[in-house]
Each structure stands twice: as C-alpha cells, then as structure tokens.
Amino acid sequence: MQNFELYNPVRVVFGTGESKNIAKHVKSLGKKALIISYDDITFLESLLSDIETKLVDIGIEIITFYRIKANPLLCHIQEAIEICRKNEVDFCIGVGGGSVMDSTKVIAAGVLFQGEPWNMFVSRHDCSVSIPPEKSLPTVMVPTLPATSSETNCTAVATNEVTQEKAYVSAPILYPTVSIIDPALTCTLPVYQTAVGAVDAMSHILEAYLNGDQNSPLQDRLHEGLLVTIISELKAIIKDPLNVDHRANMQWAASLAWNGYLQSGLNATTPMHQMGHVLSALYNTPHGVTLAIFIDSYFRYTCTLNSEREARFALLGENVFGLKRDGQNNREIAEKTVDCFVQFMDEVGVPHTLSDANIPSSDIERIADEIVAHGCDADGMLPSIPKIGREGIITILQMAI
Ligand SMILES: [Fe+2]
C-alpha cells in the first residue's frame, strides 16, 4: 500500500424516508437555493415538488434549474452559474443521478470561480493546466440513482459541447456539504437504469482493483465485498424492484465504490473511464454502457497480457464468482473470470458491445485517435497495467465490435 492523505467531510444522511426531512438538513445553509435537476423531470416530479414545498415552508426562496442532460453539458452549467450570480443564491441542491450531482458541484464552485468554469477541468484538448476551484457555495445532494458516488466524492465530469471533450475536475472543495441518500427514491427506478448504474459502480471498483497498487489486501477484500454485494443485490432487485432493503444495499454500495476510502493507498488509474468518456462525448452513449463495453473488451484484451495480469484476474474470479482451481492455471481462471462478467451483463440486460450501443465499427480509428488525444498520457499511452499504446487500443475496440 502506498502513502496517502484522505479527507472526506461529506455529512451523509442515509435511510428510507430521509429525503422528507430535507428542511432540517438545509435550513442553516442560507435563505436562497437553486434546485438543479434534469431537463426531463417526469420521473422526479413529485419528489421535486415535495422538496420545493418543504423549503418554501421554512422560508427558503427557491429558484429551479431543470435543464441538465445525461452526460451534462458545459453550456448548461454556465447558464446556471449566471442564474446563481444574478440572484445571489446561497446554496445549491442537486436532485438526480451523477450528471445532476456533478453539475451541481461545478455550478456551486463556478459561482465563486475567477474565469471560465472549463478552466477547472483536466482537459487534454487545449493542453491547459487545470486550475482547481478553492471556493464553493454549499451543496446538498439528493441522489436518485445508485451509480457514480458523486454524492460522497469530490469529482465531477462534464462535456464541453464545443470541443466534444468529456473531462473531469477533482478538488476537495467539491465535496458535497450534505448528501441525503434515501433508497426509497430508487424503488421506482426502471430495472435497466438500475443495472446500467450498477455496472458503473462496479467499474469504479474494478478500475482500482486492476490498475492500482497490487499489494493492498485489505483494499482487495473491501473491493471484492462490494462487487459481490452489487452483483447479488442487482439480481435481487430485478426479481423484486420495490424491495427497499435491496435498494438500500445497492445504493450504499454504489456510494462507497468511489468515495476515496477504498481507493486510499492504491494510486489507481482509470483506463476504462478514459476510453468510455470518449464514447460518451462522441455518441452520447450512457456512461454505464461505455464502461460495460470496456469491462468486456478491455478485460479480454488485458487479462492474459502477462503472468501478473493472469494472477490478478484469477484472484478476482475466485473471490467474486467463487471460481475453483480444479487443476486450472491462472490463465484459464482469468479467462473464465471475464466470461463471468460478460454473462452477468447479459443476465442483467446491459449492452456491452459497440454494435449494441449503435456505435459504428467504421469509426474505430477515429475513436482511437480521440482516446490517445484525451485519455492517454503525454507519451500516448493509456494509463493501465501494463500501459497500452494506440495499437492496443485499436485491438480493444475491435474486440468490442
Ligand atoms: Fe463512472
């Protein structure tokens, strides 16, 4: 395990029905709030109306910004920042999934940021050095989709619609002030979206497990435990979508998957996310689907690259899927581990190929160029163990067809 510094100040309020107590959790944050949610709020209408009423009842003036799209756009973030400045908003509330919560973080910090908010982001497009935000309005998150851990971490992702680049910003000031995690809000979430969100959470665990420090047995066991939980709870939710206990276990597992504690000491890289962001930026593919594509193809490419990879994937398969040795070597078990992940994604109905996601295979060269431009290091190598160059990226994309 490597040296690390950990700081996570998020006040988490977790439990069935806790969203109804939002007033008591936000009343000290100010007198004027911007509530942020999706451009289509059909599924959230009663929740948003309830939150609006509860805030007005305690004398908080509210302004709503229901314009955020999945794969959030910089232009909407800029628009909301101007609304906050013009109306002298005291704090921001994000009600929705990762796109809404990420946007809420950038909006709240953007209000107090000097210059363009895109300057906060780690962008390879213009080779600029990102300027991390140091101030932010308080933020309150009410997650409605278990997936990104945005409610418990200090990272946000957005797409610059002009450069077609999906980039991230990470800074301690972006930790939410309060996150009200109410699993009852996810009971009506369609099974498909639940499954895609679960695959995103799994990918966060798998990135750290496969591409972080390999001598951290405690972190390994924590990661394996989360994977086992997400896999079993997702299957249970598919059978019984309204069961709030299963929803609660799924939501807490997703919140823990990328909140800093499990990544501590690993110094992990995120090659699947670097490649996935390119697919989202070019084709607006849902984030979880882009990760499913690379859980399939990147895993099959990398699991037998060398003996260390074979051993790592074999360990993963033994501890998550209960694969038995039965005289098999690491390579054989590693390949079976990947088969288990692919079978799981088929079982829960998550697309995991380029063709499933309507991404043309004729675009592979272009996609690879974008990955090298935006997702690779200065030497053009994808930060994976081992590092992968353009040729390898092309092979991964061909395996994803
Ligand atoms: Fe993700």
Tab-separated table of C-alpha atoms and ligand atoms in Angstrom:
chain	number	residue	atom	x	y	z
A	1	MET	CA	0.000	0.000	0.000
A	2	GLN	CA	1.253	3.481	-0.879
A	3	ASN	CA	1.223	6.581	1.326
A	4	PHE	CA	-1.979	8.582	1.127
A	5	GLU	CA	-3.881	11.531	2.510
A	6	LEU	CA	-7.618	11.145	2.996
A	7	TYR	CA	-10.158	13.908	3.546
A	8	ASN	CA	-13.879	13.369	3.131
A	9	PRO	CA	-16.099	15.802	5.034
A	10	VAL	CA	-19.478	14.855	3.492
A	11	ARG	CA	-22.293	14.648	6.021
A	12	VAL	CA	-24.227	11.589	4.895
A	13	VAL	CA	-27.824	11.193	5.968
A	14	PHE	CA	-28.864	7.706	4.899
A	15	GLY	CA	-32.185	5.933	5.177
A	16	THR	CA	-35.641	5.254	3.877
A	17	GLY	CA	-37.743	8.408	4.006
A	18	GLU	CA	-34.854	10.747	4.912
A	19	SER	CA	-35.483	12.922	1.839
A	20	LYS	CA	-38.678	14.050	3.531
A	21	ASN	CA	-36.550	15.602	6.286
A	22	ILE	CA	-34.583	17.792	3.881
A	23	ALA	CA	-35.686	21.025	5.566
A	24	LYS	CA	-33.894	20.299	8.812
A	25	HIS	CA	-30.691	19.405	6.978
A	26	VAL	CA	-30.511	22.572	4.854
A	27	LYS	CA	-32.016	25.314	6.994
A	28	SER	CA	-28.619	26.541	8.203
A	29	LEU	CA	-27.214	26.888	4.685
A	30	GLY	CA	-28.900	30.125	3.657
A	31	LYS	CA	-32.077	31.822	2.519
A	32	LYS	CA	-31.977	31.282	-1.247
A	33	ALA	CA	-31.390	27.973	-3.032
A	34	LEU	CA	-31.012	26.855	-6.624
A	35	ILE	CA	-32.526	23.404	-7.145
A	36	ILE	CA	-30.905	21.583	-10.053
A	37	SER	CA	-32.313	18.584	-11.911
A	38	TYR	CA	-32.820	17.023	-15.346
A	39	ASP	CA	-34.395	18.597	-18.409
A	40	ASP	CA	-36.974	15.801	-18.264
A	41	ILE	CA	-38.291	15.556	-14.709
A	42	THR	CA	-41.226	13.256	-15.415
A	43	PHE	CA	-39.970	10.598	-13.009
A	44	LEU	CA	-38.967	13.111	-10.338
A	45	GLU	CA	-41.919	15.476	-10.450
A	46	SER	CA	-43.463	14.553	-7.097
A	47	LEU	CA	-40.078	14.442	-5.333
A	48	LEU	CA	-39.089	17.863	-6.677
A	49	SER	CA	-42.464	19.327	-5.821
A	50	ASP	CA	-42.176	17.923	-2.283
A	51	ILE	CA	-38.672	19.379	-1.833
A	52	GLU	CA	-39.750	22.768	-3.197
A	53	THR	CA	-42.698	22.888	-0.786
A	54	LYS	CA	-40.644	21.879	2.232
A	55	LEU	CA	-38.053	24.584	1.560
A	56	VAL	CA	-40.649	27.292	0.987
A	57	ASP	CA	-42.356	26.257	4.237
A	58	ILE	CA	-39.232	27.151	6.212
A	59	GLY	CA	-38.779	30.466	4.424
A	60	ILE	CA	-36.160	29.491	1.847
A	61	GLU	CA	-36.611	31.209	-1.501
A	62	ILE	CA	-36.105	28.750	-4.346
A	63	ILE	CA	-35.116	29.042	-7.968
A	64	THR	CA	-35.235	25.955	-10.167
A	65	PHE	CA	-32.898	24.933	-12.957
A	66	TYR	CA	-34.291	21.789	-14.564
A	67	ARG	CA	-32.109	21.717	-17.680
A	68	ILE	CA	-29.372	19.141	-17.050
A	69	LYS	CA	-28.929	16.343	-19.587
A	70	ALA	CA	-27.405	12.917	-19.019
A	71	ASN	CA	-23.741	13.479	-19.940
A	72	PRO	CA	-24.081	17.090	-18.721
A	73	LEU	CA	-23.078	19.958	-20.986
A	74	LEU	CA	-20.845	22.848	-20.057
A	75	CYS	CA	-23.282	25.364	-21.597
A	76	HIS	CA	-25.988	24.441	-19.066
A	77	ILE	CA	-23.529	24.681	-16.201
A	78	GLN	CA	-22.516	28.160	-17.368
A	79	GLU	CA	-26.168	29.176	-17.636
A	80	ALA	CA	-26.882	28.028	-14.072
A	81	ILE	CA	-23.803	29.840	-12.748
A	82	GLU	CA	-25.121	33.094	-14.212
A	83	ILE	CA	-28.524	32.488	-12.611
A	84	CYS	CA	-26.861	31.945	-9.224
A	85	ARG	CA	-24.808	35.122	-9.539
A	86	LYS	CA	-27.700	37.244	-10.725
A	87	ASN	CA	-29.983	36.041	-7.937
A	88	GLU	CA	-27.302	35.878	-5.227
A	89	VAL	CA	-28.101	32.252	-4.433
A	90	ASP	CA	-26.723	30.968	-1.101
A	91	PHE	CA	-26.564	27.228	-1.836
A	92	CYS	CA	-27.325	24.609	-4.493
A	93	ILE	CA	-29.334	21.391	-4.276
A	94	GLY	CA	-28.840	18.622	-6.834
A	95	VAL	CA	-31.704	16.147	-7.202
A	96	GLY	CA	-30.930	13.314	-9.610
A	97	GLY	CA	-28.131	10.998	-10.682
A	98	GLY	CA	-24.454	11.578	-11.359
A	99	SER	CA	-24.996	14.099	-14.163
A	100	VAL	CA	-27.089	16.338	-11.940
A	101	MET	CA	-24.822	16.000	-8.903
A	102	ASP	CA	-21.640	16.602	-10.923
A	103	SER	CA	-23.233	19.679	-12.490
A	104	THR	CA	-24.326	20.928	-9.079
A	105	LYS	CA	-20.745	20.757	-7.800
A	106	VAL	CA	-19.369	22.719	-10.750
A	107	ILE	CA	-22.173	25.271	-10.639
A	108	ALA	CA	-21.681	25.914	-6.895
A	109	ALA	CA	-17.924	26.279	-7.318
A	110	GLY	CA	-18.266	28.140	-10.612
A	111	VAL	CA	-20.196	30.975	-8.937
A	112	LEU	CA	-17.061	31.888	-6.973
A	113	PHE	CA	-14.509	30.910	-9.647
A	114	GLN	CA	-12.472	33.513	-11.499
A	115	GLY	CA	-12.632	32.889	-15.245
A	116	GLU	CA	-14.268	30.216	-17.352
A	117	PRO	CA	-15.504	27.151	-15.404
A	118	TRP	CA	-13.904	24.877	-18.041
A	119	ASN	CA	-10.527	26.036	-16.717
A	120	MET	CA	-11.215	23.883	-13.640
A	121	PHE	CA	-11.256	20.744	-15.766
A	122	VAL	CA	-8.345	18.479	-16.583
A	123	SER	CA	-8.583	18.973	-20.334
A	124	ARG	CA	-6.135	17.492	-22.795
A	125	HIS	CA	-7.790	19.196	-25.741
A	126	ASP	CA	-6.212	22.588	-25.224
A	127	CYS	CA	-3.304	21.219	-23.161
A	128	SER	CA	-4.193	23.709	-20.466
A	129	VAL	CA	-3.252	23.224	-16.859
A	130	SER	CA	-6.406	22.959	-14.788
A	131	ILE	CA	-6.985	25.483	-12.028
A	132	PRO	CA	-8.689	23.647	-9.145
A	133	PRO	CA	-11.534	25.606	-7.552
A	134	GLU	CA	-10.834	26.724	-3.998
A	135	LYS	CA	-14.223	28.148	-3.035
A	136	SER	CA	-17.772	26.913	-3.427
A	137	LEU	CA	-21.283	27.598	-2.286
A	138	PRO	CA	-22.577	24.807	-0.008
A	139	THR	CA	-24.125	21.892	-1.897
A	140	VAL	CA	-26.827	19.399	-0.977
A	141	MET	CA	-27.240	16.177	-2.941
A	142	VAL	CA	-30.348	14.021	-3.148
A	143	PRO	CA	-29.233	11.072	-5.325
A	144	THR	CA	-31.927	9.178	-7.198
A	145	LEU	CA	-29.662	6.702	-8.990
A	146	PRO	CA	-27.050	4.437	-7.369
A	147	ALA	CA	-24.025	4.666	-9.667
A	148	THR	CA	-21.355	7.338	-9.592
A	149	SER	CA	-20.588	8.003	-5.873
A	150	SER	CA	-20.843	11.684	-6.769
A	151	GLU	CA	-22.801	12.178	-3.543
A	152	THR	CA	-19.754	11.142	-1.496
A	153	ASN	CA	-16.773	12.284	-3.577
A	154	CYS	CA	-15.148	15.482	-4.834
A	155	THR	CA	-15.131	14.727	-8.555
A	156	ALA	CA	-17.311	15.962	-11.403
A	157	VAL	CA	-17.417	15.174	-15.110
A	158	ALA	CA	-18.878	17.315	-17.887
A	159	THR	CA	-18.791	17.571	-21.659
A	160	ASN	CA	-17.573	20.646	-23.478
A	161	GLU	CA	-20.040	20.728	-26.355
A	162	VAL	CA	-17.730	22.924	-28.441
A	163	THR	CA	-14.658	20.675	-28.291
A	164	GLN	CA	-16.696	17.454	-27.848
A	165	GLU	CA	-14.458	16.592	-24.919
A	166	LYS	CA	-15.662	14.900	-21.756
A	167	ALA	CA	-13.310	15.846	-18.928
A	168	TYR	CA	-13.228	15.785	-15.149
A	169	VAL	CA	-12.415	18.059	-12.241
A	170	SER	CA	-11.456	16.852	-8.798
A	171	ALA	CA	-10.861	19.185	-5.835
A	172	PRO	CA	-11.544	18.936	-2.085
A	173	ILE	CA	-13.883	21.949	-2.172
A	174	LEU	CA	-16.250	19.946	-4.394
A	175	TYR	CA	-17.234	17.528	-1.628
A	176	PRO	CA	-20.971	17.958	-1.030
A	177	THR	CA	-21.893	19.636	2.247
A	178	VAL	CA	-24.749	17.201	2.882
A	179	SER	CA	-25.911	14.138	0.963
A	180	ILE	CA	-29.347	12.804	1.743
A	181	ILE	CA	-29.344	9.231	0.473
A	182	ASP	CA	-32.877	7.852	0.541
A	183	PRO	CA	-33.099	4.373	-1.025
A	184	ALA	CA	-36.885	4.637	-1.258
A	185	LEU	CA	-36.333	7.162	-4.067
A	186	THR	CA	-34.780	4.428	-6.193
A	187	CYS	CA	-37.598	1.863	-5.857
A	188	THR	CA	-39.332	3.141	-8.976
A	189	LEU	CA	-36.128	3.425	-10.960
A	190	PRO	CA	-36.521	1.170	-14.021
A	191	VAL	CA	-34.524	-2.057	-13.846
A	192	TYR	CA	-32.499	-1.158	-16.952
A	193	GLN	CA	-31.257	2.127	-15.487
A	194	THR	CA	-30.558	0.409	-12.180
A	195	ALA	CA	-28.446	-2.184	-13.988
A	196	VAL	CA	-26.506	0.373	-16.028
A	197	GLY	CA	-25.834	2.374	-12.862
A	198	ALA	CA	-24.694	-0.760	-11.057
A	199	VAL	CA	-22.211	-1.531	-13.848
A	200	ASP	CA	-20.794	1.994	-13.481
A	201	ALA	CA	-20.320	1.417	-9.731
A	202	MET	CA	-18.695	-1.952	-10.477
A	203	SER	CA	-16.347	-0.315	-12.954
A	204	HIS	CA	-15.122	2.102	-10.261
A	205	ILE	CA	-14.226	-0.839	-8.066
A	206	LEU	CA	-12.652	-2.777	-10.924
A	207	GLU	CA	-10.535	0.156	-12.119
A	208	ALA	CA	-8.944	0.468	-8.680
A	209	TYR	CA	-8.644	-3.306	-8.195
A	210	LEU	CA	-6.916	-3.894	-11.515
A	211	ASN	CA	-4.944	-0.699	-12.018
A	212	GLY	CA	-3.903	0.342	-8.541
A	213	ASP	CA	-1.284	-0.805	-6.048
A	214	GLN	CA	-1.335	-4.616	-6.098
A	215	ASN	CA	-0.120	-5.103	-2.525
A	216	SER	CA	-3.146	-3.888	-0.559
A	217	PRO	CA	-5.006	-6.979	0.652
A	218	LEU	CA	-7.421	-5.008	2.833
A	219	GLN	CA	-8.479	-2.848	-0.112
A	220	ASP	CA	-8.749	-6.010	-2.248
A	221	ARG	CA	-11.149	-7.655	0.192
A	222	LEU	CA	-13.236	-4.452	0.531
A	223	HIS	CA	-13.491	-4.189	-3.243
A	224	GLU	CA	-14.390	-7.844	-3.656
A	225	GLY	CA	-17.072	-7.497	-0.961
A	226	LEU	CA	-18.625	-4.540	-2.741
A	227	LEU	CA	-18.618	-6.391	-6.066
A	228	VAL	CA	-20.273	-9.456	-4.542
A	229	THR	CA	-22.887	-7.187	-2.945
A	230	ILE	CA	-23.666	-5.216	-6.101
A	231	ILE	CA	-23.940	-8.376	-8.218
A	232	SER	CA	-26.245	-10.173	-5.792
A	233	GLU	CA	-28.349	-7.101	-4.960
A	234	LEU	CA	-28.865	-6.229	-8.609
A	235	LYS	CA	-30.155	-9.733	-9.305
A	236	ALA	CA	-32.461	-9.418	-6.287
A	237	ILE	CA	-33.739	-6.002	-7.426
A	238	ILE	CA	-34.545	-7.379	-10.884
A	239	LYS	CA	-36.748	-10.005	-9.204
A	240	ASP	CA	-38.255	-7.620	-6.656
A	241	PRO	CA	-37.798	-3.972	-7.760
A	242	LEU	CA	-39.844	-2.460	-4.934
A	243	ASN	CA	-37.858	-4.133	-2.146
A	244	VAL	CA	-36.307	-1.184	-0.328
A	245	ASP	CA	-33.787	-3.345	1.562
A	246	HIS	CA	-32.175	-4.477	-1.670
A	247	ARG	CA	-32.321	-0.898	-2.963
A	248	ALA	CA	-30.618	0.316	0.240
A	249	ASN	CA	-27.763	-2.164	-0.050
A	250	MET	CA	-27.272	-1.251	-3.697
A	251	GLN	CA	-27.261	2.465	-3.014
A	252	TRP	CA	-24.809	2.304	-0.125
A	253	ALA	CA	-22.506	0.013	-2.106
A	254	ALA	CA	-22.540	2.465	-5.018
A	255	SER	CA	-21.855	5.384	-2.661
A	256	LEU	CA	-18.837	3.593	-1.194
A	257	ALA	CA	-17.443	2.461	-4.542
A	258	TRP	CA	-15.642	5.720	-5.391
A	259	ASN	CA	-15.659	7.859	-2.261
A	260	GLY	CA	-11.914	7.818	-1.595
A	261	TYR	CA	-11.743	5.319	1.260
A	262	LEU	CA	-11.447	2.263	-0.953
A	263	GLN	CA	-9.011	3.935	-3.323
A	264	SER	CA	-6.703	5.064	-0.492
A	265	GLY	CA	-3.153	3.804	-0.906
A	266	LEU	CA	-3.793	2.422	-4.394
A	267	ASN	CA	-2.884	5.410	-6.600
A	268	ALA	CA	-5.137	3.812	-9.202
A	269	THR	CA	-5.646	4.857	-12.801
A	270	THR	CA	-8.916	4.649	-14.745
A	271	PRO	CA	-8.260	3.376	-18.290
A	272	MET	CA	-11.833	2.173	-18.847
A	273	HIS	CA	-13.204	5.589	-17.887
A	274	GLN	CA	-10.684	7.367	-20.116
A	275	MET	CA	-11.874	5.298	-23.088
A	276	GLY	CA	-15.535	5.440	-22.043
A	277	HIS	CA	-15.564	9.233	-21.820
A	278	VAL	CA	-14.624	9.395	-25.497
A	279	LEU	CA	-17.619	7.242	-26.478
A	280	SER	CA	-19.951	9.437	-24.407
A	281	ALA	CA	-18.504	12.629	-25.880
A	282	LEU	CA	-18.780	11.386	-29.481
A	283	TYR	CA	-22.025	9.397	-29.368
A	284	ASN	CA	-23.752	10.488	-26.127
A	285	THR	CA	-23.616	6.856	-25.016
A	286	PRO	CA	-24.778	6.406	-21.392
A	287	HIS	CA	-21.791	6.352	-19.056
A	288	GLY	CA	-22.559	2.895	-17.620
A	289	VAL	CA	-22.894	1.393	-21.100
A	290	THR	CA	-19.469	2.725	-22.116
A	291	LEU	CA	-17.999	1.003	-19.067
A	292	ALA	CA	-19.816	-2.241	-19.875
A	293	ILE	CA	-18.250	-2.168	-23.353
A	294	PHE	CA	-14.775	-1.988	-21.838
A	295	ILE	CA	-15.439	-4.445	-19.000
A	296	ASP	CA	-15.971	-6.879	-21.861
A	297	SER	CA	-13.308	-5.901	-24.411
A	298	TYR	CA	-10.584	-4.346	-22.212
A	299	PHE	CA	-10.809	-7.275	-19.796
A	300	ARG	CA	-10.470	-9.843	-22.587
A	301	TYR	CA	-7.502	-7.919	-24.017
A	302	THR	CA	-5.660	-7.369	-20.759
A	303	CYS	CA	-6.413	-10.458	-18.655
A	304	THR	CA	-3.707	-12.571	-20.324
A	305	LEU	CA	-1.160	-9.887	-21.227
A	306	ASN	CA	1.347	-11.219	-18.689
A	307	SER	CA	1.521	-13.562	-15.711
A	308	GLU	CA	0.774	-10.764	-13.211
A	309	ARG	CA	-2.441	-9.872	-15.048
A	310	GLU	CA	-3.453	-13.523	-15.198
A	311	ALA	CA	-2.922	-13.878	-11.443
A	312	ARG	CA	-4.878	-10.705	-10.723
A	313	PHE	CA	-7.874	-11.704	-12.814
A	314	ALA	CA	-7.759	-15.215	-11.368
A	315	LEU	CA	-7.875	-13.794	-7.829
A	316	LEU	CA	-10.815	-11.620	-8.829
A	317	GLY	CA	-12.720	-14.594	-10.241
A	318	GLU	CA	-12.035	-16.806	-7.244
A	319	ASN	CA	-13.144	-14.224	-4.690
A	320	VAL	CA	-16.074	-12.649	-6.538
A	321	PHE	CA	-17.556	-15.507	-8.568
A	322	GLY	CA	-16.285	-18.404	-6.455
A	323	LEU	CA	-14.309	-19.971	-9.324
A	324	LYS	CA	-12.445	-23.108	-8.233
A	325	ARG	CA	-8.900	-24.094	-9.161
A	326	ASP	CA	-9.668	-27.716	-10.081
A	327	GLY	CA	-6.206	-28.055	-11.584
A	328	GLN	CA	-6.558	-24.976	-13.794
A	329	ASN	CA	-3.777	-22.413	-14.129
A	330	ASN	CA	-4.156	-18.652	-13.656
A	331	ARG	CA	-4.640	-18.028	-17.361
A	332	GLU	CA	-7.594	-20.421	-17.579
A	333	ILE	CA	-9.248	-18.974	-14.489
A	334	ALA	CA	-8.575	-15.394	-15.657
A	335	GLU	CA	-10.421	-16.085	-18.917
A	336	LYS	CA	-13.313	-17.650	-17.003
A	337	THR	CA	-13.448	-14.549	-14.775
A	338	VAL	CA	-14.003	-12.371	-17.822
A	339	ASP	CA	-16.672	-14.809	-19.073
A	340	CYS	CA	-18.449	-14.434	-15.707
A	341	PHE	CA	-18.571	-10.635	-16.055
A	342	VAL	CA	-19.883	-10.867	-19.615
A	343	GLN	CA	-22.511	-13.453	-18.627
A	344	PHE	CA	-23.551	-11.229	-15.736
A	345	MET	CA	-24.058	-8.234	-18.041
A	346	ASP	CA	-26.130	-10.410	-20.380
A	347	GLU	CA	-28.176	-11.679	-17.436
A	348	VAL	CA	-28.986	-8.157	-16.202
A	349	GLY	CA	-29.572	-6.790	-19.703
A	350	VAL	CA	-26.732	-4.277	-20.042
A	351	PRO	CA	-25.382	-3.773	-23.598
A	352	HIS	CA	-21.651	-4.409	-23.752
A	353	THR	CA	-20.567	-4.124	-27.395
A	354	LEU	CA	-20.135	-1.222	-29.799
A	355	SER	CA	-22.866	-2.614	-32.049
A	356	ASP	CA	-25.265	-3.000	-29.086
A	357	ALA	CA	-24.657	0.686	-28.375
A	358	ASN	CA	-25.095	1.685	-32.051
A	359	ILE	CA	-21.505	2.872	-32.340
A	360	PRO	CA	-20.250	2.238	-35.896
A	361	SER	CA	-17.205	-0.037	-36.115
A	362	SER	CA	-16.067	2.060	-39.090
A	363	ASP	CA	-15.268	4.803	-36.538
A	364	ILE	CA	-12.676	2.756	-34.647
A	365	GLU	CA	-9.655	4.704	-35.975
A	366	ARG	CA	-11.288	7.997	-35.063
A	367	ILE	CA	-12.237	6.726	-31.594
A	368	ALA	CA	-8.682	5.537	-31.027
A	369	ASP	CA	-7.324	8.947	-32.048
A	370	GLU	CA	-9.654	10.639	-29.566
A	371	ILE	CA	-8.627	8.241	-26.791
A	372	VAL	CA	-4.956	8.963	-27.464
A	373	ALA	CA	-5.664	12.715	-27.535
A	374	HIS	CA	-7.805	12.888	-24.407
A	375	GLY	CA	-7.312	9.728	-22.351
A	376	CYS	CA	-3.623	8.878	-22.696
A	377	ASP	CA	-0.531	10.290	-21.036
A	378	ALA	CA	1.927	12.648	-22.745
A	379	ASP	CA	3.623	9.632	-24.371
A	380	GLY	CA	0.343	8.493	-25.914
A	381	MET	CA	-0.041	5.546	-23.550
A	382	LEU	CA	-3.270	4.557	-21.837
A	383	PRO	CA	-2.615	4.504	-18.055
A	384	SER	CA	-3.270	0.814	-17.460
A	385	ILE	CA	-1.204	-2.026	-16.002
A	386	PRO	CA	0.669	-2.533	-18.260
A	387	LYS	CA	0.346	0.695	-20.260
A	388	ILE	CA	-1.360	0.322	-23.639
A	389	GLY	CA	-0.478	2.217	-26.825
A	390	ARG	CA	-2.622	3.109	-29.848
A	391	GLU	CA	-2.211	-0.328	-31.425
A	392	GLY	CA	-3.542	-1.994	-28.287
A	393	ILE	CA	-6.408	0.480	-28.097
A	394	ILE	CA	-7.359	-0.405	-31.687
A	395	THR	CA	-7.321	-4.114	-30.752
A	396	ILE	CA	-9.549	-3.449	-27.720
A	397	LEU	CA	-12.011	-1.525	-29.910
A	398	GLN	CA	-12.009	-4.349	-32.483
A	399	MET	CA	-12.729	-6.821	-29.689
A	400	ALA	CA	-15.659	-4.572	-28.693
A	401	ILE	CA	-17.478	-4.744	-32.055
B	1	FE	FE	-18.021	6.096	-13.661
